[in-house]
Amino acid sequence: MTSGKTSLAPLIAAAPGPLLRTTSTSLGTTQLQLHRPCPISVPPTDPMMRRSGRLVSSLAQPSCTAAPTSRLSTPTPTCLYRSAALRTHEPHVSTHHFARRRNQSSWAAAAQAASVAQHIRAAPAPDAPLKMDPFQTVAREMKFLTGNIRSLLGSGHPTLDTVAKYYTQSEGKYVRPMLVLLMSRATALTPKIARGGSGSNSVDHPITSASILSDDNPDASISNIAHDQAYTPADSDILPSQRRLAEITELIHTASLLHDDVIDHSVARRGAASANVEFGNKMAVLAGDFLLGRASVALARLRDPEVTELLATVIANLVEGEFMQLKNTARDEKNPVWTEDTVTYYLQKTYLKSASLISKSCRAAAVLGGSTPEVVEASYQYGKNLGMAFQLVDDMLDYTISSEELGKPGGADLELGLATAPLLFAWKDNKTLGKLVGRKFGEKGDAEKAREIVLASTGLQQTRALAQDYIDKAIAAIAPFPDSEAKNGLIEMCTKVLQRRK
């Protein structure tokens, strides 16, 4: 930092969420003001106040005059939801095209905000205990998850049946379906709007006659979601359609793992041999296609065009992101120079490959629950920012955790020629990495040299700071939600993402 008077206003303006505000005083100084978000309310005449056989209690009307904790001037009244469109976020990445600007990029702004955040608030300790276990909040629903997913994957062809269910034998972390269930429960008490639908118990009923579909699933008859007492609408504030959405989300994720393992020549997954090693590339690819097919069928039977559109575009996003990952820079130069466009390209790819599924499934959960547009958007912002943080932490683990701890090969990114966030941060200060990036660490010793440079730099620390910045935005997005165990679970999931080691 240079000597003299340095204004923090530009950096604070880039900080996540609407909770921090700056005001200029007559002395020319800048003051930070912390504003608490206004509570959201349910209009007394809301036709959707009754849900799942229960009366949703009306919440207090918002008070848009929340006082700052300290101030030198009276703030302009504001409501968190009403100002949602004015929040300082990076460009709306659901368009998947980051604007190329000569001035400061969204990535650089986020990185600066994360740096400032380190000085104005203490990040949680890496080993800080969780306040609660998010899993317990939706344990009843998660209990049936694996069985219901396997019932969606039944095939009359025994080999296909085996390969398709291979990754369900050893349960994964189930982060994505857990987030869907937590978001479904957290938004249950938020304002509702009337939406058309065909009933909550139709998730297993085909739209077209079985003779035309020609889709024999011998396991379909044992699906519990619409028939088991644990899944009746009156039993829970999570709808059957939202439970099915959680299963669809995991199907899409698992299909992407099958395809990724073939593309990346992976040898291990979830502590066992990867499907491509166990069955060969052809069967692994076909099994992934089969999972996407069954996910599409289940998605169609939700009978919600908006949700179908959201999840269908996720599948396209995954492919787009994989194509982007074939190059480390937009032009794939042989001797690239570090620019902000390089990291913007990386963040766009990260959204497509990692954050798209989480963000759009969280949004779809709110849509299925009949939430207002403001709540739907808040759900999306939570998922988008959490998804970005999740991948940033994943990029860090590739440098810091052993293969045994990860349950998959460690250090794989450099071996695959991939330049991820820790290396991009290091590259900015060490220009010699450009040649290594250009040849995708293809020469002997390249990967080892790049790893040494990254570990000797501040790349990992800056990556964590950026992940923290996204986490802060995720938490700020759901701040207006009514207090509940599910909301606390979503917040704790943010802590788990930062602390995870596999």
JSON list of C-alpha atoms in Angstrom, two decimals, residues 263-383:
[
{"chain": "A", "resi": 263, "resn": "ILE", "atom": "CA", "xyz": [-11.87, -37.58, -20.61]},
{"chain": "A", "resi": 264, "resn": "ASP", "atom": "CA", "xyz": [-9.29, -37.25, -17.81]},
{"chain": "A", "resi": 265, "resn": "HIS", "atom": "CA", "xyz": [-8.19, -40.92, -17.90]},
{"chain": "A", "resi": 266, "resn": "SER", "atom": "CA", "xyz": [-8.95, -41.17, -14.18]},
{"chain": "A", "resi": 267, "resn": "VAL", "atom": "CA", "xyz": [-8.14, -44.42, -12.42]},
{"chain": "A", "resi": 268, "resn": "ALA", "atom": "CA", "xyz": [-9.98, -43.89, -9.11]},
{"chain": "A", "resi": 269, "resn": "ARG", "atom": "CA", "xyz": [-13.26, -42.47, -7.91]},
{"chain": "A", "resi": 270, "resn": "ARG", "atom": "CA", "xyz": [-14.74, -42.51, -4.41]},
{"chain": "A", "resi": 271, "resn": "GLY", "atom": "CA", "xyz": [-11.96, -44.74, -3.15]},
{"chain": "A", "resi": 272, "resn": "ALA", "atom": "CA", "xyz": [-12.45, -47.42, -5.81]},
{"chain": "A", "resi": 273, "resn": "ALA", "atom": "CA", "xyz": [-11.52, -48.05, -9.43]},
{"chain": "A", "resi": 274, "resn": "SER", "atom": "CA", "xyz": [-13.20, -45.57, -11.76]},
{"chain": "A", "resi": 275, "resn": "ALA", "atom": "CA", "xyz": [-15.90, -46.84, -14.10]},
{"chain": "A", "resi": 276, "resn": "ASN", "atom": "CA", "xyz": [-13.71, -46.42, -17.17]},
{"chain": "A", "resi": 277, "resn": "VAL", "atom": "CA", "xyz": [-11.08, -48.67, -15.57]},
{"chain": "A", "resi": 278, "resn": "GLU", "atom": "CA", "xyz": [-13.62, -51.21, -14.34]},
{"chain": "A", "resi": 279, "resn": "PHE", "atom": "CA", "xyz": [-15.74, -51.44, -17.50]},
{"chain": "A", "resi": 280, "resn": "GLY", "atom": "CA", "xyz": [-13.85, -49.60, -20.24]},
{"chain": "A", "resi": 281, "resn": "ASN", "atom": "CA", "xyz": [-14.36, -46.20, -21.84]},
{"chain": "A", "resi": 282, "resn": "LYS", "atom": "CA", "xyz": [-17.24, -47.18, -24.11]},
{"chain": "A", "resi": 283, "resn": "MET", "atom": "CA", "xyz": [-19.41, -48.58, -21.34]},
{"chain": "A", "resi": 284, "resn": "ALA", "atom": "CA", "xyz": [-18.59, -45.68, -19.03]},
{"chain": "A", "resi": 285, "resn": "VAL", "atom": "CA", "xyz": [-19.61, -43.12, -21.67]},
{"chain": "A", "resi": 286, "resn": "LEU", "atom": "CA", "xyz": [-22.80, -45.00, -22.49]},
{"chain": "A", "resi": 287, "resn": "ALA", "atom": "CA", "xyz": [-23.66, -45.32, -18.81]},
{"chain": "A", "resi": 288, "resn": "GLY", "atom": "CA", "xyz": [-23.24, -41.56, -18.42]},
{"chain": "A", "resi": 289, "resn": "ASP", "atom": "CA", "xyz": [-25.54, -41.00, -21.38]},
{"chain": "A", "resi": 290, "resn": "PHE", "atom": "CA", "xyz": [-28.06, -43.39, -19.84]},
{"chain": "A", "resi": 291, "resn": "LEU", "atom": "CA", "xyz": [-28.02, -41.45, -16.56]},
{"chain": "A", "resi": 292, "resn": "LEU", "atom": "CA", "xyz": [-28.67, -38.21, -18.43]},
{"chain": "A", "resi": 293, "resn": "GLY", "atom": "CA", "xyz": [-31.54, -39.88, -20.27]},
{"chain": "A", "resi": 294, "resn": "ARG", "atom": "CA", "xyz": [-33.15, -41.09, -17.07]},
{"chain": "A", "resi": 295, "resn": "ALA", "atom": "CA", "xyz": [-32.59, -37.71, -15.45]},
{"chain": "A", "resi": 296, "resn": "SER", "atom": "CA", "xyz": [-34.35, -36.08, -18.40]},
{"chain": "A", "resi": 297, "resn": "VAL", "atom": "CA", "xyz": [-37.33, -38.43, -18.06]},
{"chain": "A", "resi": 298, "resn": "ALA", "atom": "CA", "xyz": [-37.63, -37.70, -14.35]},
{"chain": "A", "resi": 299, "resn": "LEU", "atom": "CA", "xyz": [-37.27, -33.99, -15.06]},
{"chain": "A", "resi": 300, "resn": "ALA", "atom": "CA", "xyz": [-40.06, -34.03, -17.63]},
{"chain": "A", "resi": 301, "resn": "ARG", "atom": "CA", "xyz": [-42.37, -35.74, -15.15]},
{"chain": "A", "resi": 302, "resn": "LEU", "atom": "CA", "xyz": [-42.04, -32.82, -12.78]},
{"chain": "A", "resi": 303, "resn": "ARG", "atom": "CA", "xyz": [-44.21, -31.05, -15.37]},
{"chain": "A", "resi": 304, "resn": "ASP", "atom": "CA", "xyz": [-42.63, -27.66, -14.82]},
{"chain": "A", "resi": 305, "resn": "PRO", "atom": "CA", "xyz": [-41.26, -25.95, -17.96]},
{"chain": "A", "resi": 306, "resn": "GLU", "atom": "CA", "xyz": [-39.11, -23.48, -16.03]},
{"chain": "A", "resi": 307, "resn": "VAL", "atom": "CA", "xyz": [-37.42, -26.20, -13.99]},
{"chain": "A", "resi": 308, "resn": "THR", "atom": "CA", "xyz": [-36.96, -28.33, -17.11]},
{"chain": "A", "resi": 309, "resn": "GLU", "atom": "CA", "xyz": [-35.30, -25.41, -18.86]},
{"chain": "A", "resi": 310, "resn": "LEU", "atom": "CA", "xyz": [-33.01, -24.75, -15.90]},
{"chain": "A", "resi": 311, "resn": "LEU", "atom": "CA", "xyz": [-31.73, -28.31, -15.59]},
{"chain": "A", "resi": 312, "resn": "ALA", "atom": "CA", "xyz": [-31.54, -28.91, -19.33]},
{"chain": "A", "resi": 313, "resn": "THR", "atom": "CA", "xyz": [-29.26, -25.91, -19.72]},
{"chain": "A", "resi": 314, "resn": "VAL", "atom": "CA", "xyz": [-27.07, -27.34, -16.94]},
{"chain": "A", "resi": 315, "resn": "ILE", "atom": "CA", "xyz": [-26.30, -30.33, -19.16]},
{"chain": "A", "resi": 316, "resn": "ALA", "atom": "CA", "xyz": [-25.36, -27.98, -21.99]},
{"chain": "A", "resi": 317, "resn": "ASN", "atom": "CA", "xyz": [-23.27, -25.90, -19.56]},
{"chain": "A", "resi": 318, "resn": "LEU", "atom": "CA", "xyz": [-21.30, -28.96, -18.46]},
{"chain": "A", "resi": 319, "resn": "VAL", "atom": "CA", "xyz": [-20.33, -29.69, -22.05]},
{"chain": "A", "resi": 320, "resn": "GLU", "atom": "CA", "xyz": [-19.49, -26.05, -22.77]},
{"chain": "A", "resi": 321, "resn": "GLY", "atom": "CA", "xyz": [-17.32, -25.91, -19.67]},
{"chain": "A", "resi": 322, "resn": "GLU", "atom": "CA", "xyz": [-15.51, -29.09, -20.66]},
{"chain": "A", "resi": 323, "resn": "PHE", "atom": "CA", "xyz": [-14.75, -27.62, -24.07]},
{"chain": "A", "resi": 324, "resn": "MET", "atom": "CA", "xyz": [-13.43, -24.46, -22.43]},
{"chain": "A", "resi": 325, "resn": "GLN", "atom": "CA", "xyz": [-11.21, -26.56, -20.20]},
{"chain": "A", "resi": 326, "resn": "LEU", "atom": "CA", "xyz": [-9.45, -27.96, -23.26]},
{"chain": "A", "resi": 327, "resn": "LYS", "atom": "CA", "xyz": [-7.67, -24.59, -23.37]},
{"chain": "A", "resi": 328, "resn": "ASN", "atom": "CA", "xyz": [-6.07, -22.60, -20.55]},
{"chain": "A", "resi": 329, "resn": "THR", "atom": "CA", "xyz": [-6.66, -19.28, -22.30]},
{"chain": "A", "resi": 330, "resn": "ALA", "atom": "CA", "xyz": [-9.26, -18.10, -24.77]},
{"chain": "A", "resi": 331, "resn": "ARG", "atom": "CA", "xyz": [-6.76, -18.07, -27.67]},
{"chain": "A", "resi": 332, "resn": "ASP", "atom": "CA", "xyz": [-4.67, -21.00, -26.40]},
{"chain": "A", "resi": 333, "resn": "GLU", "atom": "CA", "xyz": [-1.38, -19.28, -27.20]},
{"chain": "A", "resi": 334, "resn": "LYS", "atom": "CA", "xyz": [1.95, -21.11, -27.12]},
{"chain": "A", "resi": 335, "resn": "ASN", "atom": "CA", "xyz": [3.53, -18.41, -24.95]},
{"chain": "A", "resi": 336, "resn": "PRO", "atom": "CA", "xyz": [0.65, -16.63, -23.24]},
{"chain": "A", "resi": 337, "resn": "VAL", "atom": "CA", "xyz": [0.96, -13.50, -21.13]},
{"chain": "A", "resi": 338, "resn": "TRP", "atom": "CA", "xyz": [-1.02, -13.14, -17.91]},
{"chain": "A", "resi": 339, "resn": "THR", "atom": "CA", "xyz": [-4.02, -10.84, -18.31]},
{"chain": "A", "resi": 340, "resn": "GLU", "atom": "CA", "xyz": [-7.26, -10.35, -16.48]},
{"chain": "A", "resi": 341, "resn": "ASP", "atom": "CA", "xyz": [-8.98, -11.97, -19.45]},
{"chain": "A", "resi": 342, "resn": "THR", "atom": "CA", "xyz": [-7.13, -15.18, -18.59]},
{"chain": "A", "resi": 343, "resn": "VAL", "atom": "CA", "xyz": [-8.65, -15.43, -15.13]},
{"chain": "A", "resi": 344, "resn": "THR", "atom": "CA", "xyz": [-12.02, -14.24, -16.38]},
{"chain": "A", "resi": 345, "resn": "TYR", "atom": "CA", "xyz": [-11.92, -17.14, -18.83]},
{"chain": "A", "resi": 346, "resn": "TYR", "atom": "CA", "xyz": [-11.12, -19.48, -15.94]},
{"chain": "A", "resi": 347, "resn": "LEU", "atom": "CA", "xyz": [-14.03, -18.17, -13.85]},
{"chain": "A", "resi": 348, "resn": "GLN", "atom": "CA", "xyz": [-16.44, -18.53, -16.74]},
{"chain": "A", "resi": 349, "resn": "LYS", "atom": "CA", "xyz": [-15.33, -22.12, -17.21]},
{"chain": "A", "resi": 350, "resn": "THR", "atom": "CA", "xyz": [-15.67, -22.74, -13.48]},
{"chain": "A", "resi": 351, "resn": "TYR", "atom": "CA", "xyz": [-19.24, -21.49, -13.47]},
{"chain": "A", "resi": 352, "resn": "LEU", "atom": "CA", "xyz": [-20.19, -23.74, -16.38]},
{"chain": "A", "resi": 353, "resn": "LYS", "atom": "CA", "xyz": [-18.49, -26.87, -15.07]},
{"chain": "A", "resi": 354, "resn": "SER", "atom": "CA", "xyz": [-19.13, -26.54, -11.35]},
{"chain": "A", "resi": 355, "resn": "ALA", "atom": "CA", "xyz": [-21.43, -23.74, -10.23]},
{"chain": "A", "resi": 356, "resn": "SER", "atom": "CA", "xyz": [-24.12, -24.07, -12.89]},
{"chain": "A", "resi": 357, "resn": "LEU", "atom": "CA", "xyz": [-25.57, -27.31, -11.49]},
{"chain": "A", "resi": 358, "resn": "ILE", "atom": "CA", "xyz": [-25.56, -26.09, -7.89]},
{"chain": "A", "resi": 359, "resn": "SER", "atom": "CA", "xyz": [-26.97, -22.65, -8.69]},
{"chain": "A", "resi": 360, "resn": "LYS", "atom": "CA", "xyz": [-29.71, -23.78, -11.04]},
{"chain": "A", "resi": 361, "resn": "SER", "atom": "CA", "xyz": [-30.81, -26.68, -8.86]},
{"chain": "A", "resi": 362, "resn": "CYS", "atom": "CA", "xyz": [-31.11, -24.32, -5.88]},
{"chain": "A", "resi": 363, "resn": "ARG", "atom": "CA", "xyz": [-33.11, -21.96, -8.07]},
{"chain": "A", "resi": 364, "resn": "ALA", "atom": "CA", "xyz": [-35.30, -24.83, -9.30]},
{"chain": "A", "resi": 365, "resn": "ALA", "atom": "CA", "xyz": [-36.03, -25.86, -5.70]},
{"chain": "A", "resi": 366, "resn": "ALA", "atom": "CA", "xyz": [-37.39, -22.39, -4.98]},
{"chain": "A", "resi": 367, "resn": "VAL", "atom": "CA", "xyz": [-39.39, -22.40, -8.22]},
{"chain": "A", "resi": 368, "resn": "LEU", "atom": "CA", "xyz": [-41.02, -25.74, -7.39]},
{"chain": "A", "resi": 369, "resn": "GLY", "atom": "CA", "xyz": [-41.92, -24.39, -3.96]},
{"chain": "A", "resi": 370, "resn": "GLY", "atom": "CA", "xyz": [-43.79, -21.46, -5.49]},
{"chain": "A", "resi": 371, "resn": "SER", "atom": "CA", "xyz": [-41.42, -18.82, -4.14]},
{"chain": "A", "resi": 372, "resn": "THR", "atom": "CA", "xyz": [-41.50, -15.21, -5.27]},
{"chain": "A", "resi": 373, "resn": "PRO", "atom": "CA", "xyz": [-39.01, -14.01, -7.91]},
{"chain": "A", "resi": 374, "resn": "GLU", "atom": "CA", "xyz": [-36.94, -12.33, -5.19]},
{"chain": "A", "resi": 375, "resn": "VAL", "atom": "CA", "xyz": [-36.58, -15.57, -3.24]},
{"chain": "A", "resi": 376, "resn": "VAL", "atom": "CA", "xyz": [-35.89, -17.53, -6.43]},
{"chain": "A", "resi": 377, "resn": "GLU", "atom": "CA", "xyz": [-33.09, -15.13, -7.35]},
{"chain": "A", "resi": 378, "resn": "ALA", "atom": "CA", "xyz": [-31.66, -15.24, -3.82]},
{"chain": "A", "resi": 379, "resn": "SER", "atom": "CA", "xyz": [-31.60, -19.03, -4.00]},
{"chain": "A", "resi": 380, "resn": "TYR", "atom": "CA", "xyz": [-29.75, -18.85, -7.30]},
{"chain": "A", "resi": 381, "resn": "GLN", "atom": "CA", "xyz": [-27.21, -16.36, -5.96]},
{"chain": "A", "resi": 382, "resn": "TYR", "atom": "CA", "xyz": [-26.53, -18.59, -2.97]},
{"chain": "A", "resi": 383, "resn": "GLY", "atom": "CA", "xyz": [-25.94, -21.63, -5.18]}
]
